[in-house]
Amino acid sequence: MKNILVVYYSQTGQTKEIARNLIQPFEDKKQYHIDYYQIKPEKDYAFPWDGKDFYNAFPESFQQIPVSIKKPEEKILNTDYDLIILAYQIWFLTPSIPVNSFLKSEFAKKILHNRKIISVISCRNMWAKAQVKTKTLIKNAGGNLIGNIAFVDHAPNLISVITISHWLMGGKKDKKYGIFPTPGVAEEDIKNASKYGEIILRKWEENDFQNLQKEIIATKGVYLKPFIIFMDEKANKMFQIWSTFILKNKKTRKVKVRFFKYYLLIALFVISPIIFVIFFLTSPLRKKAIRKKRSLYYSVN
Ligand SMILES: Cc1cc2nc3c(=O)[nH]c(=O)nc-3n(C[C@H](O)[C@H](O)[C@H](O)COP(=O)(O)O)c2cc1C
């Protein structure tokens, strides 16, 4: 019997559903036993999000400041898992606070140490730099990352910002005004997540995990648009400045968070379309650099 653990956190259920569908091919086989471990912060984050709480989560999220999480069951802590699936979402270009808190905890050191891990991302579309952070956290916990798959919203960037805000703050995964696309990862992609479970299962049975990520890349299990990489890198620099600034003085936090909100909206809806045009016009000059960056972000090392 081989043991698999699925570690996840999920507010809307999207990340959980993707993880469950992905692992389905293993559920169908008798020789695999699957446990699920849901990360539970001592004080969980409310869903739907209140606008103020949403932006207020930014500095701790970006600076990867952990919160206390509930202890996993003894069975989870004491089983030697043959494979661990870490299904997580991105908050402010960083693994979400609950996931970051787990990865930094003593529990993670016990559960992940010397284990093979496959990360499964479910987010809007900006995961490149967050996955670099996650790789470091997994390494620090003693885990061995062997694969990564990213599920994203394929709608144009600004449309996906509008629709995800409608979903996260309204609580319903439906079309804003009846005309915008449905937010989040497409239903079809969620349903077909098992396709990657089948790849993992085949690679396991062929004893060929070394080539797992190669196959995930070939089947577009990870894909980043050049402009998204560019924005992610630039925004990380700005977020570093903003989060440090907000955390500096507790008394002025509220007003600084409000300014951050306006900054973010202007950066997204005014500045980013202008930069996009410049980026598009100069893109032939960047082909080599983009290839290099993609191979860095797609890699599990
Ligand atoms: C506070 C917050 C910040 C987010 N920031 C990002 C982000 O920077 N990049 C991104 O692609 N998605 C971002 N998302 C979307 C999430 O990654 C995720 O897709 C969504 O919250 C659904 O996940 P769930 O399974 O927890 O419900 C953010 C969501 C929240 C709640």
XYZ file of C-alpha atoms and ligand atoms in Angstrom:
332
model
C 0.000 0.000 0.000
C 1.317 3.444 -0.957
C 0.282 6.443 1.099
C -0.509 9.840 -0.362
C -1.317 12.992 1.547
C -3.183 15.933 0.059
C -2.433 19.121 2.010
C -4.664 22.055 1.117
C -6.324 25.265 2.160
C -9.368 26.650 0.388
C -11.891 29.388 1.093
C -14.225 29.110 -1.869
C -13.614 25.396 -2.402
C -11.859 25.925 -5.747
C -8.401 24.766 -4.626
C -9.925 21.811 -2.772
C -11.967 20.718 -5.791
C -8.938 20.904 -8.086
C -6.878 18.819 -5.632
C -9.663 16.220 -5.292
C -10.132 15.898 -9.046
C -6.402 15.730 -9.651
C -5.941 12.838 -7.222
C -8.996 10.931 -8.500
C -6.993 8.475 -10.681
C -5.244 7.318 -7.473
C -8.567 7.026 -5.590
C -9.713 4.607 -8.296
C -6.813 2.212 -7.589
C -6.788 -0.080 -4.554
C -3.046 0.054 -3.889
C -3.106 3.753 -2.977
C -4.425 5.183 0.241
C -5.155 8.907 0.327
C -5.397 11.150 3.371
C -6.503 14.769 3.304
C -5.194 17.465 5.579
C -6.893 20.831 5.523
C -4.751 23.625 6.949
C -6.780 25.442 9.620
C -5.583 28.779 11.006
C -6.498 29.263 14.693
C -8.375 32.347 13.526
C -9.542 31.715 9.970
C -10.096 34.333 7.267
C -13.712 35.234 6.588
C -15.221 34.488 3.197
C -16.635 36.440 1.410
C -13.998 39.079 2.032
C -14.839 42.491 3.346
C -12.953 45.071 1.209
C -11.041 46.428 4.215
C -9.978 42.985 5.447
C -8.840 42.066 1.960
C -6.345 44.927 1.641
C -5.435 44.665 5.315
C -4.187 41.113 4.687
C -1.593 42.466 2.242
C 1.451 43.368 4.387
C 1.548 40.153 6.460
C 0.751 38.125 3.375
C 3.517 39.607 1.254
C 6.076 39.602 4.080
C 5.208 35.958 4.766
C 4.443 36.547 8.438
C 2.892 33.313 9.741
C -0.171 32.876 11.974
C -0.880 29.985 14.376
C -2.485 26.974 12.802
C -4.307 24.044 14.402
C -2.334 20.877 14.989
C -2.886 18.174 12.345
C -4.197 14.776 13.491
C -1.579 12.383 14.928
C -2.085 10.038 11.965
C -1.057 12.779 9.521
C 1.991 13.603 11.629
C 3.080 9.980 11.985
C 2.553 8.452 8.536
C 5.499 8.130 6.130
C 3.825 9.396 2.988
C 5.162 8.250 -0.389
C 3.850 11.381 -2.059
C 2.445 14.693 -0.849
C 0.266 17.004 -2.918
C 0.390 20.597 -1.695
C -2.609 22.442 -3.164
C -2.389 26.149 -2.540
C -3.542 29.593 -3.639
C -1.704 32.876 -4.067
C -2.396 35.956 -1.946
C -0.624 39.107 -3.064
C 1.969 37.324 -5.215
C 2.882 35.058 -2.292
C 1.655 31.691 -0.999
C -1.488 32.501 1.035
C -1.008 33.198 4.770
C -2.482 29.829 5.902
C -0.213 27.909 3.502
C 2.844 29.979 4.340
C 2.061 29.428 8.037
C 1.888 25.672 7.536
C 5.114 25.559 5.516
C 6.940 27.492 8.226
C 5.524 25.380 11.077
C 7.101 22.530 13.029
C 4.308 20.324 11.629
C 5.553 20.889 8.085
C 9.085 19.910 9.106
C 7.685 16.601 10.371
C 5.276 15.948 7.495
C 7.377 17.116 4.530
C 10.866 16.041 5.611
C 12.444 13.759 2.970
C 9.118 13.444 1.157
C 8.346 13.815 -2.535
C 6.081 16.799 -3.055
C 3.995 18.034 -5.973
C 2.650 21.564 -5.688
C -0.703 22.403 -7.258
C -1.507 26.099 -7.610
C -4.999 27.500 -8.041
C -5.030 31.266 -8.552
C -6.051 34.167 -10.783
C -2.952 34.107 -13.032
C 0.048 35.536 -11.166
C 1.964 32.683 -9.544
C 5.550 32.866 -10.845
C 7.294 34.636 -7.965
C 5.006 32.999 -5.378
C 6.169 29.579 -6.547
C 9.801 30.661 -6.088
C 8.884 31.513 -2.469
C 7.067 28.200 -2.043
C 10.069 26.286 -3.401
C 12.249 27.888 -0.721
C 9.732 27.073 2.032
C 9.479 23.437 0.902
C 13.272 23.165 0.806
C 13.542 24.704 4.287
C 11.072 22.134 5.601
C 13.238 19.371 4.122
C 10.846 18.416 1.301
C 11.764 17.415 -2.245
C 9.653 19.163 -4.887
C 9.236 16.923 -7.940
C 6.402 18.626 -9.808
C 4.289 21.748 -10.115
C 0.994 22.346 -11.884
C -0.764 25.720 -12.053
C -4.490 26.241 -12.649
C -5.348 29.806 -13.645
C -8.117 31.988 -14.990
C -7.474 32.371 -18.727
C -9.517 35.569 -19.078
C -7.583 38.765 -19.976
C -5.706 40.127 -16.943
C -7.914 43.110 -16.100
C -11.140 41.215 -16.730
C -9.975 38.544 -14.291
C -9.260 41.238 -11.677
C -12.833 42.527 -11.980
C -14.437 39.087 -11.915
C -12.356 37.733 -9.033
C -13.130 40.819 -6.901
C -16.832 40.241 -7.601
C -16.436 36.616 -6.489
C -14.187 37.097 -3.450
C -16.142 40.048 -2.079
C -19.623 38.962 -3.163
C -19.209 35.287 -2.295
C -20.725 33.909 -5.510
C -18.835 32.452 -8.468
C -21.209 33.961 -11.015
C -21.071 36.423 -13.919
C -20.850 40.064 -12.767
C -23.866 41.970 -14.205
C -24.592 38.802 -16.176
C -22.111 39.909 -18.851
C -18.604 39.335 -17.453
C -17.084 35.855 -17.694
C -17.394 33.464 -14.736
C -14.551 34.180 -12.288
C -11.669 31.914 -11.416
C -10.415 28.700 -12.974
C -12.768 27.467 -15.726
C -15.136 24.635 -14.735
C -13.714 22.512 -17.539
C -10.134 22.916 -16.257
C -11.263 22.040 -12.723
C -13.052 18.945 -14.013
C -10.099 17.893 -16.165
C -7.546 18.233 -13.358
C -7.552 14.420 -13.236
C -5.550 14.533 -16.478
C -2.518 15.552 -14.391
C -3.285 12.867 -11.814
C -3.077 10.351 -14.632
C 0.303 11.725 -15.709
C 1.593 11.526 -12.116
C 0.245 7.974 -11.754
C 1.862 6.832 -15.013
C 5.209 8.423 -14.147
C 5.063 6.779 -10.720
C 4.330 3.354 -12.197
C 7.120 3.836 -14.768
C 9.410 4.881 -11.906
C 10.239 8.022 -13.892
C 9.555 10.954 -11.584
C 12.699 12.656 -12.954
C 10.782 13.430 -16.130
C 7.497 14.345 -14.458
C 7.895 18.120 -14.674
C 9.042 17.848 -18.301
C 5.759 16.155 -19.158
C 3.726 18.657 -17.113
C 5.381 21.493 -19.056
C 4.750 19.715 -22.384
C 1.038 19.377 -21.574
C 0.794 23.062 -20.550
C 0.329 22.182 -16.873
C 2.354 25.306 -16.242
C 2.158 28.258 -18.588
C 3.011 31.922 -18.072
C 2.316 34.788 -20.453
C 5.407 37.036 -20.834
C 3.553 40.163 -19.655
C 2.313 38.361 -16.533
C 5.916 37.439 -15.637
C 6.976 41.045 -16.205
C 4.140 42.424 -14.025
C 4.738 39.860 -11.285
C 8.430 40.786 -11.045
C 7.809 44.540 -11.061
C 4.896 44.308 -8.602
C 7.007 42.232 -6.199
C 9.468 45.117 -5.978
C 6.684 47.635 -5.319
C 4.944 45.317 -2.818
C 8.203 45.004 -0.881
C 8.328 48.791 -0.488
C 4.616 49.113 0.365
C 4.489 46.249 2.875
C 7.575 47.511 4.733
C 6.096 51.014 4.774
C 2.712 49.817 6.100
C 4.231 47.630 8.822
C 6.594 50.349 10.069
C 4.177 52.244 12.299
C 1.066 50.523 13.693
C -0.719 53.804 14.406
C -0.803 54.898 10.755
C -1.512 51.447 9.329
C -5.165 52.044 8.473
C -4.537 55.096 6.322
C -1.500 53.517 4.633
C -3.527 50.415 3.731
C -6.140 52.704 2.175
C -3.436 54.411 0.087
C -2.112 51.030 -0.949
C -5.574 50.121 -2.213
C -5.697 53.246 -4.414
C -2.137 52.644 -5.588
C -3.034 49.084 -6.592
C -6.151 50.122 -8.499
C -4.258 52.868 -10.367
C -1.323 50.538 -11.103
C -3.694 47.907 -12.467
C -6.201 49.967 -14.423
C -4.190 53.028 -15.494
C -0.483 52.199 -15.551
C -0.502 48.535 -16.572
C -2.392 49.071 -19.902
C 0.186 51.711 -20.909
C 3.081 49.439 -19.961
C 1.407 46.598 -21.832
C 1.516 48.561 -25.101
C 5.219 49.375 -24.632
C 5.896 45.776 -23.610
C 4.077 44.442 -26.666
C 5.994 46.736 -29.052
C 9.359 45.777 -27.598
C 8.578 42.080 -27.147
C 10.663 40.847 -30.155
C 13.737 42.097 -28.256
C 12.894 40.028 -25.200
C 12.393 36.568 -26.681
C 15.611 35.074 -25.280
C 15.119 36.601 -21.825
C 11.539 35.330 -21.676
C 12.625 31.806 -22.601
C 15.179 31.897 -19.784
C 12.676 33.217 -17.267
C 10.052 30.676 -18.202
C 12.475 27.813 -17.722
C 13.330 29.205 -14.256
C 9.686 29.553 -13.190
C 8.607 26.218 -14.704
C 11.426 24.322 -13.026
C 11.073 22.483 -9.720
C 14.662 23.252 -8.662
C -6.322 38.203 -0.336
C -6.204 37.548 -1.703
C -5.172 37.918 -2.552
C -5.032 37.293 -3.803
N -3.946 37.596 -4.589
C -3.732 36.902 -5.730
C -2.536 37.117 -6.494
O -1.663 37.913 -6.142
N -2.375 36.424 -7.657
C -3.318 35.529 -8.106
O -3.121 34.961 -9.170
N -4.448 35.281 -7.378
C -4.670 35.924 -6.213
N -5.799 35.670 -5.451
C -6.743 34.608 -5.872
C -6.431 33.279 -5.114
O -5.148 32.819 -5.460
C -7.427 32.153 -5.355
O -7.529 31.859 -6.685
C -8.803 32.405 -4.865
O -8.745 33.069 -3.634
C -9.601 31.116 -4.692
O -8.905 30.219 -3.820
P -9.618 29.307 -2.709
O -9.455 27.909 -3.135
O -8.930 29.591 -1.413
O -11.015 29.696 -2.650
C -5.982 36.321 -4.209
C -7.038 35.992 -3.359
C -7.147 36.576 -2.114
C -8.282 36.161 -1.219
